[in-house]
């Protein structure tokens, strides 16, 4: 294949552009460019042909029309070696363009800014860039197309070596182009649907009304890292998206698939207590083993660990404060997989980094508050999408349905345990005091079984449930669950309510002098 003779460069992000252009110029490649890109190349001492001079047609409409021209797309799309195509481009004085370097207007960055206007968003929709990229990528047998600055060095290296690129590289670059333009279009569609969604015909409605569920679900995320395997060694896996914007790994071996699931669950749970006194949570398989609060993190650790002294081994620990040395020393006495914290004191880092396999993750920003959707695959190219469960329940939201009102301490325990319960897999039962969990039953088919496990766990840990509050993520369908909790020592209960047998459950609570609050909100977690 003949050498690259002509390249078109038009980029919004100039990072890495000059070294690539210098490599092309050294290989006697003619450079065609536009606007700010041409200016940057000239300032670097490179000879450049302005696009308008090349096409014989001026840029117009405030730059909206500049690359949409037959001399550009004809030069990209014609099939080299096809006699009809060759005759057509010769007749119309169209020359081959062998290399395209384009990155797009920063639409995603623009709409990510707060209070961006619709007009500004619209003006950052690139038209000519995606068109050139797609034309070049379609004809990748002959044309090299580069959309990602990461690939500049590979292209420059091959051009220096042979004057052209390999078909293998061109194929890889073409595939990347279509992935990028698909993601770009998806970002535009998602934003405009968000802005215009309430009026969009066919938009799905829910019991909560029009909550802007997309008519077409578009998911595009870049590969962040390949993982050794998935949940089990026989499953391949990778991480996609912007994980590194939320977490920074400070120490330890590479994160696994399960680590990422667990640490994200831990970060989501501890965010519930971001404004609280020092709080520490221990999780295993995304379920809380124990959560505690205290005047210092060291006391919070003691309370959380006391809930379950067996399950935390190999678990995930999350704190809502910078991790101090005293707490780190206590944690270091057991084997943990990951510690998640807003920060780590220098002496804490020095201590924990002695454990080479312990992963230390700094939370840069909360993943729980980023975006408003949860997405789950259900096979056969089908997905479930839902709003995230971010409903906050406060004192004013509690409806006391029993004769006895809860004490102040019981009410505090209700709200503490309720925040934990919504992070426990259903059916979920949490026994809690005002500053700690006492027993947790997770993921059972029967709510009574979940309660029995929570009671057994508390017994195994040597914790008394006398005076505790029982928290249920969904209503008690029968009185037996409430009765079992009262017999275990609970003096108050918090649950959503809404069962056809609510009256029976309330009567059972009254008979046992148990104060009970309804929240009106269910927190199933599957």
Short mmCIF file of C-alpha atoms in Angstrom, two decimals, residues 24-488:
data_model
loop_
_atom_site.label_atom_id
_atom_site.label_comp_id
_atom_site.label_asym_id
_atom_site.label_seq_id
_atom_site.Cartn_x
_atom_site.Cartn_y
_atom_site.Cartn_z
CA UNK A 24 3.67 13.26 9.85
CA UNK A 25 5.52 16.29 8.51
CA UNK A 26 8.83 14.43 8.78
CA UNK A 27 7.28 11.72 6.58
CA UNK A 28 6.36 14.39 3.97
CA UNK A 29 2.63 14.15 4.73
CA UNK A 30 0.62 17.23 3.66
CA UNK A 31 -1.27 18.67 6.64
CA UNK A 32 -4.75 20.12 6.18
CA UNK A 33 -6.39 21.74 9.16
CA UNK A 34 -9.03 24.11 10.49
CA UNK A 35 -9.26 27.10 12.82
CA UNK A 36 -7.55 26.70 16.15
CA UNK A 37 -5.90 23.44 15.15
CA UNK A 38 -4.23 25.08 12.14
CA UNK A 39 -3.10 27.96 14.31
CA UNK A 40 -1.54 25.59 16.88
CA UNK A 41 0.30 23.71 14.13
CA UNK A 42 1.67 26.92 12.60
CA UNK A 43 2.82 28.14 16.00
CA UNK A 44 4.78 24.90 16.25
CA UNK A 45 6.52 25.78 12.96
CA UNK A 46 4.62 23.33 10.77
CA UNK A 47 3.38 24.01 7.26
CA UNK A 48 -0.41 23.74 7.06
CA UNK A 49 -3.04 24.11 4.33
CA UNK A 50 -6.25 25.74 5.54
CA UNK A 51 -9.30 23.61 4.91
CA UNK A 52 -11.12 26.44 3.16
CA UNK A 53 -8.19 26.83 0.74
CA UNK A 54 -8.21 23.08 0.11
CA UNK A 55 -11.94 22.88 -0.63
CA UNK A 56 -12.23 26.30 -2.27
CA UNK A 57 -15.23 26.94 -0.05
CA UNK A 58 -15.21 29.22 3.02
CA UNK A 59 -16.23 28.22 6.52
CA UNK A 60 -19.71 29.59 7.16
CA UNK A 61 -22.60 29.77 9.61
CA UNK A 62 -20.31 30.50 12.55
CA UNK A 63 -18.23 27.42 11.76
CA UNK A 64 -21.20 25.05 11.57
CA UNK A 65 -20.28 24.24 7.98
CA UNK A 66 -16.63 23.72 7.17
CA UNK A 67 -15.80 20.01 6.69
CA UNK A 68 -19.12 18.94 5.13
CA UNK A 69 -17.80 19.06 1.57
CA UNK A 70 -17.40 16.49 -1.26
CA UNK A 71 -13.65 17.13 -1.48
CA UNK A 72 -13.40 15.99 2.15
CA UNK A 73 -15.81 13.06 2.20
CA UNK A 74 -15.01 12.01 -1.34
CA UNK A 75 -11.32 11.96 -0.46
CA UNK A 76 -12.09 9.78 2.56
CA UNK A 77 -14.70 7.41 1.16
CA UNK A 78 -13.63 6.51 -2.35
CA UNK A 79 -12.39 2.96 -2.76
CA UNK A 80 -8.77 2.92 -3.81
CA UNK A 81 -8.30 0.66 -6.80
CA UNK A 82 -11.98 0.82 -7.82
CA UNK A 83 -11.91 2.12 -11.41
CA UNK A 84 -15.32 3.82 -11.20
CA UNK A 85 -14.43 5.54 -7.96
CA UNK A 86 -11.02 6.53 -9.27
CA UNK A 87 -12.60 8.07 -12.36
CA UNK A 88 -15.17 9.99 -10.31
CA UNK A 89 -12.66 11.59 -7.95
CA UNK A 90 -10.36 12.42 -10.88
CA UNK A 91 -13.25 14.08 -12.76
CA UNK A 92 -14.11 16.27 -9.76
CA UNK A 93 -10.52 17.00 -8.74
CA UNK A 94 -10.84 15.16 -5.42
CA UNK A 95 -7.61 14.02 -3.83
CA UNK A 96 -7.15 11.18 -1.39
CA UNK A 97 -7.15 11.95 2.32
CA UNK A 98 -5.28 9.08 3.94
CA UNK A 99 -5.32 10.05 7.61
CA UNK A 100 -7.90 11.81 9.79
CA UNK A 101 -7.23 13.01 13.31
CA UNK A 102 -10.39 14.33 14.96
CA UNK A 103 -11.73 14.61 18.46
CA UNK A 104 -15.16 15.99 19.09
CA UNK A 105 -16.65 19.09 20.66
CA UNK A 106 -16.72 18.50 24.43
CA UNK A 107 -20.45 17.85 24.70
CA UNK A 108 -20.25 15.54 27.73
CA UNK A 109 -18.06 17.96 29.68
CA UNK A 110 -20.33 20.87 28.75
CA UNK A 111 -23.57 19.30 29.97
CA UNK A 112 -21.86 18.00 33.12
CA UNK A 113 -21.46 21.59 34.30
CA UNK A 114 -24.20 22.90 36.59
CA UNK A 115 -26.85 25.14 35.04
CA UNK A 116 -25.66 24.71 31.45
CA UNK A 117 -28.11 26.34 29.04
CA UNK A 118 -29.85 24.42 26.30
CA UNK A 119 -28.31 26.74 23.71
CA UNK A 120 -24.79 26.06 24.98
CA UNK A 121 -25.46 22.31 24.92
CA UNK A 122 -26.78 22.50 21.35
CA UNK A 123 -23.77 24.48 20.14
CA UNK A 124 -21.49 21.77 21.52
CA UNK A 125 -23.07 19.08 19.36
CA UNK A 126 -20.40 18.26 16.79
CA UNK A 127 -21.69 17.51 13.28
CA UNK A 128 -18.68 17.63 10.99
CA UNK A 129 -16.39 15.72 13.34
CA UNK A 130 -18.51 12.56 13.64
CA UNK A 131 -19.20 12.69 9.90
CA UNK A 132 -15.49 12.70 9.05
CA UNK A 133 -14.75 10.02 11.61
CA UNK A 134 -17.44 7.71 10.29
CA UNK A 135 -16.40 8.25 6.66
CA UNK A 136 -12.78 7.48 7.44
CA UNK A 137 -13.63 4.51 9.66
CA UNK A 138 -15.91 3.02 7.01
CA UNK A 139 -13.01 3.13 4.55
CA UNK A 140 -10.41 1.90 7.04
CA UNK A 141 -8.97 -0.50 4.46
CA UNK A 142 -7.24 2.58 3.07
CA UNK A 143 -7.70 5.37 5.62
CA UNK A 144 -6.24 5.70 9.10
CA UNK A 145 -8.58 7.43 11.56
CA UNK A 146 -7.64 8.57 15.07
CA UNK A 147 -10.19 9.77 17.61
CA UNK A 148 -8.29 9.15 20.85
CA UNK A 149 -5.02 10.97 21.69
CA UNK A 150 -3.89 7.78 23.41
CA UNK A 151 -3.34 6.32 19.93
CA UNK A 152 -1.20 9.16 18.57
CA UNK A 153 2.07 7.53 19.54
CA UNK A 154 1.24 4.20 17.87
CA UNK A 155 0.30 5.96 14.63
CA UNK A 156 3.39 8.18 14.72
CA UNK A 157 5.64 5.18 15.33
CA UNK A 158 4.27 3.26 12.35
CA UNK A 159 4.39 6.28 10.05
CA UNK A 160 8.02 6.90 11.00
CA UNK A 161 8.84 3.24 10.33
CA UNK A 162 7.02 2.67 7.03
CA UNK A 163 5.21 5.81 5.96
CA UNK A 164 1.85 4.13 6.63
CA UNK A 165 -0.07 2.13 9.22
CA UNK A 166 -0.88 -1.56 9.36
CA UNK A 167 -4.34 -2.89 8.55
CA UNK A 168 -4.47 -4.37 12.04
CA UNK A 169 -4.03 -0.91 13.59
CA UNK A 170 -6.48 0.72 11.20
CA UNK A 171 -9.13 -1.86 12.07
CA UNK A 172 -8.65 -1.31 15.78
CA UNK A 173 -8.82 2.47 15.34
CA UNK A 174 -11.96 2.20 13.19
CA UNK A 175 -13.73 0.11 15.81
CA UNK A 176 -12.78 2.68 18.44
CA UNK A 177 -14.25 5.44 16.26
CA UNK A 178 -17.65 3.80 16.04
CA UNK A 179 -17.62 3.15 19.79
CA UNK A 180 -16.79 6.81 20.39
CA UNK A 181 -19.43 8.20 18.05
CA UNK A 182 -22.01 5.82 19.53
CA UNK A 183 -21.16 7.05 23.02
CA UNK A 184 -21.23 10.66 21.83
CA UNK A 185 -24.66 10.26 20.24
CA UNK A 186 -25.90 8.44 23.33
CA UNK A 187 -24.76 11.33 25.55
CA UNK A 188 -26.58 13.81 23.33
CA UNK A 189 -29.75 11.69 23.24
CA UNK A 190 -29.68 11.20 27.01
CA UNK A 191 -29.24 14.90 27.72
CA UNK A 192 -31.90 16.05 25.29
CA UNK A 193 -34.32 13.43 26.53
CA UNK A 194 -33.67 14.68 30.04
CA UNK A 195 -34.37 18.25 28.94
CA UNK A 196 -37.31 17.44 26.65
CA UNK A 197 -38.40 14.15 28.24
CA UNK A 198 -41.60 15.27 29.91
CA UNK A 199 -43.09 16.06 26.54
CA UNK A 200 -41.66 13.06 24.69
CA UNK A 201 -44.41 10.85 23.21
CA UNK A 202 -44.21 7.27 24.34
CA UNK A 203 -42.15 8.05 27.45
CA UNK A 204 -42.90 5.36 30.07
CA UNK A 205 -44.89 6.40 33.12
CA UNK A 206 -44.75 4.98 36.62
CA UNK A 207 -46.88 5.16 39.73
CA UNK A 208 -44.74 8.15 40.68
CA UNK A 209 -45.61 9.91 37.41
CA UNK A 210 -43.23 11.03 34.67
CA UNK A 211 -39.75 10.48 36.12
CA UNK A 212 -37.96 10.77 32.79
CA UNK A 213 -37.21 7.12 32.23
CA UNK A 214 -35.54 7.01 28.81
CA UNK A 215 -37.50 5.75 25.84
CA UNK A 216 -34.24 4.22 24.53
CA UNK A 217 -31.62 3.06 27.02
CA UNK A 218 -28.14 3.95 25.78
CA UNK A 219 -25.21 2.66 27.84
CA UNK A 220 -21.65 3.50 26.85
CA UNK A 221 -18.70 3.26 29.22
CA UNK A 222 -14.98 3.03 28.48
CA UNK A 223 -12.94 0.07 29.67
CA UNK A 224 -11.33 1.10 32.96
CA UNK A 225 -9.43 -2.09 33.71
CA UNK A 226 -9.48 -5.81 33.03
CA UNK A 227 -9.99 -7.96 36.11
CA UNK A 228 -8.33 -11.29 36.84
CA UNK A 229 -11.76 -12.94 36.85
CA UNK A 230 -15.36 -12.36 37.88
CA UNK A 231 -17.21 -13.64 40.92
CA UNK A 232 -15.50 -17.00 40.32
CA UNK A 233 -12.22 -17.90 38.61
CA UNK A 234 -13.93 -19.43 35.57
CA UNK A 235 -15.69 -16.13 34.74
CA UNK A 236 -13.95 -13.37 32.78
CA UNK A 237 -14.62 -9.80 33.90
CA UNK A 238 -13.69 -6.15 33.48
CA UNK A 239 -14.51 -2.79 35.03
CA UNK A 240 -15.99 -0.05 32.85
CA UNK A 241 -16.77 3.60 33.39
CA UNK A 242 -15.47 6.33 35.68
CA UNK A 243 -14.64 4.33 38.80
CA UNK A 244 -11.35 6.21 39.21
CA UNK A 245 -13.24 9.49 39.59
CA UNK A 246 -14.82 8.16 42.79
CA UNK A 247 -12.10 6.01 44.36
CA UNK A 248 -8.33 6.22 44.54
CA UNK A 249 -6.45 3.09 45.49
CA UNK A 250 -3.60 4.02 47.80
CA UNK A 251 -2.24 0.57 48.56
CA UNK A 252 -2.70 -3.14 48.02
CA UNK A 253 -3.02 -5.64 45.24
CA UNK A 254 -5.36 -5.24 42.29
CA UNK A 255 -9.06 -5.03 43.05
CA UNK A 256 -11.21 -8.02 42.19
CA UNK A 257 -14.75 -8.11 40.84
CA UNK A 258 -16.09 -8.97 44.29
CA UNK A 259 -13.94 -6.29 45.95
CA UNK A 260 -15.47 -3.65 43.71
CA UNK A 261 -19.02 -4.79 44.46
CA UNK A 262 -18.33 -4.88 48.19
CA UNK A 263 -16.44 -1.61 48.52
CA UNK A 264 -19.08 0.24 46.51
CA UNK A 265 -21.77 -1.15 48.80
CA UNK A 266 -19.68 -0.07 51.80
CA UNK A 267 -19.22 3.45 50.43
CA UNK A 268 -22.96 3.72 49.75
CA UNK A 269 -23.81 2.62 53.29
CA UNK A 270 -21.33 4.90 55.05
CA UNK A 271 -22.60 7.86 53.01
CA UNK A 272 -25.82 7.50 55.03
CA UNK A 273 -23.80 8.64 58.04
CA UNK A 274 -21.62 11.30 56.41
CA UNK A 275 -22.93 14.05 58.73
CA UNK A 276 -23.03 11.83 61.84
CA UNK A 277 -20.53 11.33 64.66
CA UNK A 278 -17.66 8.93 63.86
CA UNK A 279 -19.23 5.85 62.26
CA UNK A 280 -17.72 2.58 61.08
CA UNK A 281 -19.33 -0.19 59.04
CA UNK A 282 -18.13 -3.71 58.32
CA UNK A 283 -19.55 -5.51 55.28
CA UNK A 284 -19.25 -8.97 53.76
CA UNK A 285 -20.75 -9.95 50.40
CA UNK A 286 -22.34 -6.45 50.22
CA UNK A 287 -24.25 -7.04 53.49
CA UNK A 288 -23.48 -5.14 56.70
CA UNK A 289 -22.01 -7.33 59.43
CA UNK A 290 -22.08 -4.48 61.93
CA UNK A 291 -22.29 -0.70 62.16
CA UNK A 292 -21.26 1.39 65.13
CA UNK A 293 -20.95 5.01 66.23
CA UNK A 294 -18.93 6.65 68.97
CA UNK A 295 -17.14 9.81 70.02
CA UNK A 296 -14.12 8.39 68.17
CA UNK A 297 -13.72 5.84 65.40
CA UNK A 298 -12.02 3.44 67.80
CA UNK A 299 -15.22 3.17 69.85
CA UNK A 300 -17.25 2.87 66.63
CA UNK A 301 -15.04 -0.07 65.59
CA UNK A 302 -15.60 -1.83 68.90
CA UNK A 303 -19.38 -1.58 68.52
CA UNK A 304 -19.45 -2.62 64.87
CA UNK A 305 -17.09 -5.57 65.38
CA UNK A 306 -19.00 -6.71 68.47
CA UNK A 307 -22.13 -7.27 66.36
CA UNK A 308 -20.49 -10.22 64.60
CA UNK A 309 -16.96 -11.34 65.44
CA UNK A 310 -16.79 -14.07 62.78
CA UNK A 311 -18.10 -12.65 59.51
CA UNK A 312 -15.78 -9.57 59.36
CA UNK A 313 -12.74 -11.73 58.54
CA UNK A 314 -12.02 -11.03 54.88
CA UNK A 315 -14.56 -8.21 54.93
CA UNK A 316 -14.76 -4.58 53.86
CA UNK A 317 -14.48 -1.75 56.36
CA UNK A 318 -15.80 1.77 55.70
CA UNK A 319 -15.52 4.87 57.88
CA UNK A 320 -16.98 8.36 57.64
CA UNK A 321 -13.83 10.08 58.96
CA UNK A 322 -10.16 10.09 58.16
CA UNK A 323 -8.90 6.77 59.54
CA UNK A 324 -6.76 7.34 62.62
CA UNK A 325 -3.95 5.21 63.98
CA UNK A 326 -5.80 3.84 67.02
CA UNK A 327 -8.62 2.50 64.88
CA UNK A 328 -6.20 1.17 62.29
CA UNK A 329 -4.31 -0.75 64.97
CA UNK A 330 -7.55 -2.43 66.05
CA UNK A 331 -8.53 -3.24 62.47
CA UNK A 332 -5.08 -4.63 61.75
CA UNK A 333 -5.65 -7.40 64.31
CA UNK A 334 -7.97 -9.19 61.86
CA UNK A 335 -7.69 -9.98 58.16
CA UNK A 336 -9.59 -7.49 55.99
CA UNK A 337 -9.79 -7.23 52.20
CA UNK A 338 -10.47 -3.50 51.79
CA UNK A 339 -10.68 -0.35 53.90
CA UNK A 340 -12.64 2.59 52.47
CA UNK A 341 -12.21 6.05 53.99
CA UNK A 342 -12.41 9.75 53.08
CA UNK A 343 -8.71 9.88 53.99
CA UNK A 344 -5.95 8.12 55.90
CA UNK A 345 -3.65 9.80 58.42
CA UNK A 346 0.05 9.44 57.45
CA UNK A 347 0.88 7.20 60.43
CA UNK A 348 -2.19 5.12 59.64
CA UNK A 349 -1.01 4.59 56.08
CA UNK A 350 2.45 3.63 57.29
CA UNK A 351 0.96 0.97 59.57
CA UNK A 352 -1.55 -0.51 57.13
CA UNK A 353 0.86 -0.56 54.20
CA UNK A 354 2.81 -3.25 56.00
CA UNK A 355 -0.01 -5.57 54.93
CA UNK A 356 0.86 -5.92 51.24
CA UNK A 357 -2.48 -7.45 50.21
CA UNK A 358 -4.76 -5.04 52.08
CA UNK A 359 -6.42 -2.63 49.65
CA UNK A 360 -6.77 0.95 50.89
CA UNK A 361 -9.31 3.07 49.00
CA UNK A 362 -9.78 6.80 49.39
CA UNK A 363 -13.26 8.05 48.52
CA UNK A 364 -12.93 11.04 46.22
CA UNK A 365 -16.68 11.56 45.92
CA UNK A 366 -19.72 9.54 46.87
CA UNK A 367 -20.85 6.98 44.27
CA UNK A 368 -24.26 6.85 45.94
CA UNK A 369 -25.08 10.43 45.04
CA UNK A 370 -23.70 10.28 41.50
CA UNK A 371 -26.52 10.02 39.01
CA UNK A 372 -29.97 8.76 39.81
CA UNK A 373 -30.21 5.29 38.30
CA UNK A 374 -29.42 1.67 39.03
CA UNK A 375 -28.96 -0.65 36.04
CA UNK A 376 -29.02 -4.42 36.10
CA UNK A 377 -28.71 -7.01 33.36
CA UNK A 378 -31.42 -9.67 33.28
CA UNK A 379 -30.02 -11.65 30.36
CA UNK A 380 -31.12 -11.99 26.74
CA UNK A 381 -29.94 -8.43 26.06
CA UNK A 382 -32.48 -7.11 28.54
CA UNK A 383 -31.98 -4.66 31.36
CA UNK A 384 -33.79 -3.30 34.38
CA UNK A 385 -33.46 0.40 35.15
CA UNK A 386 -34.70 2.06 38.31
CA UNK A 387 -34.26 5.23 40.30
CA UNK A 388 -31.79 4.80 43.11
CA UNK A 389 -33.23 4.30 46.56
CA UNK A 390 -32.19 7.62 48.09
CA UNK A 391 -35.31 8.24 50.15
CA UNK A 392 -34.40 9.77 53.50
CA UNK A 393 -36.59 9.07 56.52
CA UNK A 394 -36.53 11.52 59.41
CA UNK A 395 -38.41 11.99 62.64
CA UNK A 396 -41.21 13.89 60.91
CA UNK A 397 -41.80 10.94 58.57
CA UNK A 398 -42.53 8.46 61.37
CA UNK A 399 -46.16 7.56 62.00
CA UNK A 400 -46.51 6.10 65.49
CA UNK A 401 -49.29 3.52 65.26
CA UNK A 402 -49.22 2.02 68.78
CA UNK A 403 -50.63 3.27 72.05
CA UNK A 404 -47.16 3.73 73.50
CA UNK A 405 -44.96 6.42 72.00
CA UNK A 406 -41.29 5.51 71.55
CA UNK A 407 -38.81 7.04 73.94
CA UNK A 408 -36.23 9.45 72.55
CA UNK A 409 -33.61 6.70 72.72
CA UNK A 410 -35.89 4.24 70.91
CA UNK A 411 -36.62 6.80 68.22
CA UNK A 412 -32.90 7.39 67.67
CA UNK A 413 -32.39 3.64 67.42
CA UNK A 414 -35.24 3.41 64.92
CA UNK A 415 -33.64 5.94 62.60
CA UNK A 416 -30.14 4.47 63.04
CA UNK A 417 -31.25 0.91 62.32
CA UNK A 418 -33.53 1.98 59.48
CA UNK A 419 -30.59 3.52 57.62
CA UNK A 420 -28.66 0.28 57.98
CA UNK A 421 -31.62 -1.95 57.06
CA UNK A 422 -32.01 -0.54 53.59
CA UNK A 423 -28.47 -1.73 52.78
CA UNK A 424 -29.21 -5.29 53.92
CA UNK A 425 -30.42 -7.83 51.34
CA UNK A 426 -34.09 -8.70 51.65
CA UNK A 427 -35.69 -10.08 53.64
CA UNK A 428 -33.82 -7.86 56.10
CA UNK A 429 -34.11 -7.58 59.86
CA UNK A 430 -31.84 -5.36 61.95
CA UNK A 431 -31.84 -5.13 65.72
CA UNK A 432 -30.29 -1.84 66.79
CA UNK A 433 -29.55 0.52 69.62
CA UNK A 434 -29.20 4.26 69.06
CA UNK A 435 -25.52 3.96 68.13
CA UNK A 436 -24.93 0.37 66.98
CA UNK A 437 -26.32 -2.71 65.37
CA UNK A 438 -26.93 -5.70 67.64
CA UNK A 439 -28.07 -8.41 65.25
CA UNK A 440 -28.57 -8.58 61.49
CA UNK A 441 -30.50 -11.15 59.45
CA UNK A 442 -30.08 -10.85 55.70
CA UNK A 443 -31.37 -12.35 52.47
CA UNK A 444 -33.85 -14.87 53.87
CA UNK A 445 -36.91 -16.19 52.11
CA UNK A 446 -38.94 -15.71 55.31
CA UNK A 447 -38.98 -12.56 57.42
CA UNK A 448 -39.32 -14.68 60.55
CA UNK A 449 -36.19 -16.61 59.54
CA UNK A 450 -34.33 -13.32 59.04
CA UNK A 451 -35.35 -12.32 62.55
CA UNK A 452 -34.28 -15.68 63.97
CA UNK A 453 -30.85 -15.33 62.35
CA UNK A 454 -30.46 -11.80 63.70
CA UNK A 455 -31.36 -13.01 67.19
CA UNK A 456 -28.99 -15.96 66.88
CA UNK A 457 -26.20 -13.67 65.69
CA UNK A 458 -26.70 -11.40 68.67
CA UNK A 459 -26.61 -14.42 70.98
CA UNK A 460 -23.42 -15.71 69.38
CA UNK A 461 -21.86 -12.27 69.92
CA UNK A 462 -23.01 -12.19 73.55
CA UNK A 463 -25.19 -9.12 72.97
CA UNK A 464 -28.48 -8.59 74.72
CA UNK A 465 -31.46 -7.48 72.66
CA UNK A 466 -33.34 -6.27 75.71
CA UNK A 467 -34.49 -2.71 75.00
CA UNK A 468 -33.49 -2.88 71.34
CA UNK A 469 -35.41 -1.70 68.28
CA UNK A 470 -36.26 -4.14 65.49
CA UNK A 471 -36.11 -2.70 61.95
CA UNK A 472 -37.78 -4.47 59.03
CA UNK A 473 -37.15 -3.41 55.42
CA UNK A 474 -40.72 -4.39 54.47
CA UNK A 475 -43.94 -4.82 56.40
CA UNK A 476 -44.56 -7.69 58.80
CA UNK A 477 -47.09 -9.80 56.85
CA UNK A 478 -48.21 -11.51 60.05
CA UNK A 479 -47.97 -10.76 63.73
CA UNK A 480 -45.55 -13.65 64.30
CA UNK A 481 -42.52 -11.59 63.19
CA UNK A 482 -43.32 -8.82 65.63
CA UNK A 483 -44.05 -11.32 68.41
CA UNK A 484 -40.70 -13.06 67.85
CA UNK A 485 -38.91 -9.70 68.04
CA UNK A 486 -40.67 -8.79 71.28
CA UNK A 487 -39.81 -12.17 72.78
CA UNK A 488 -36.17 -11.56 71.82
#
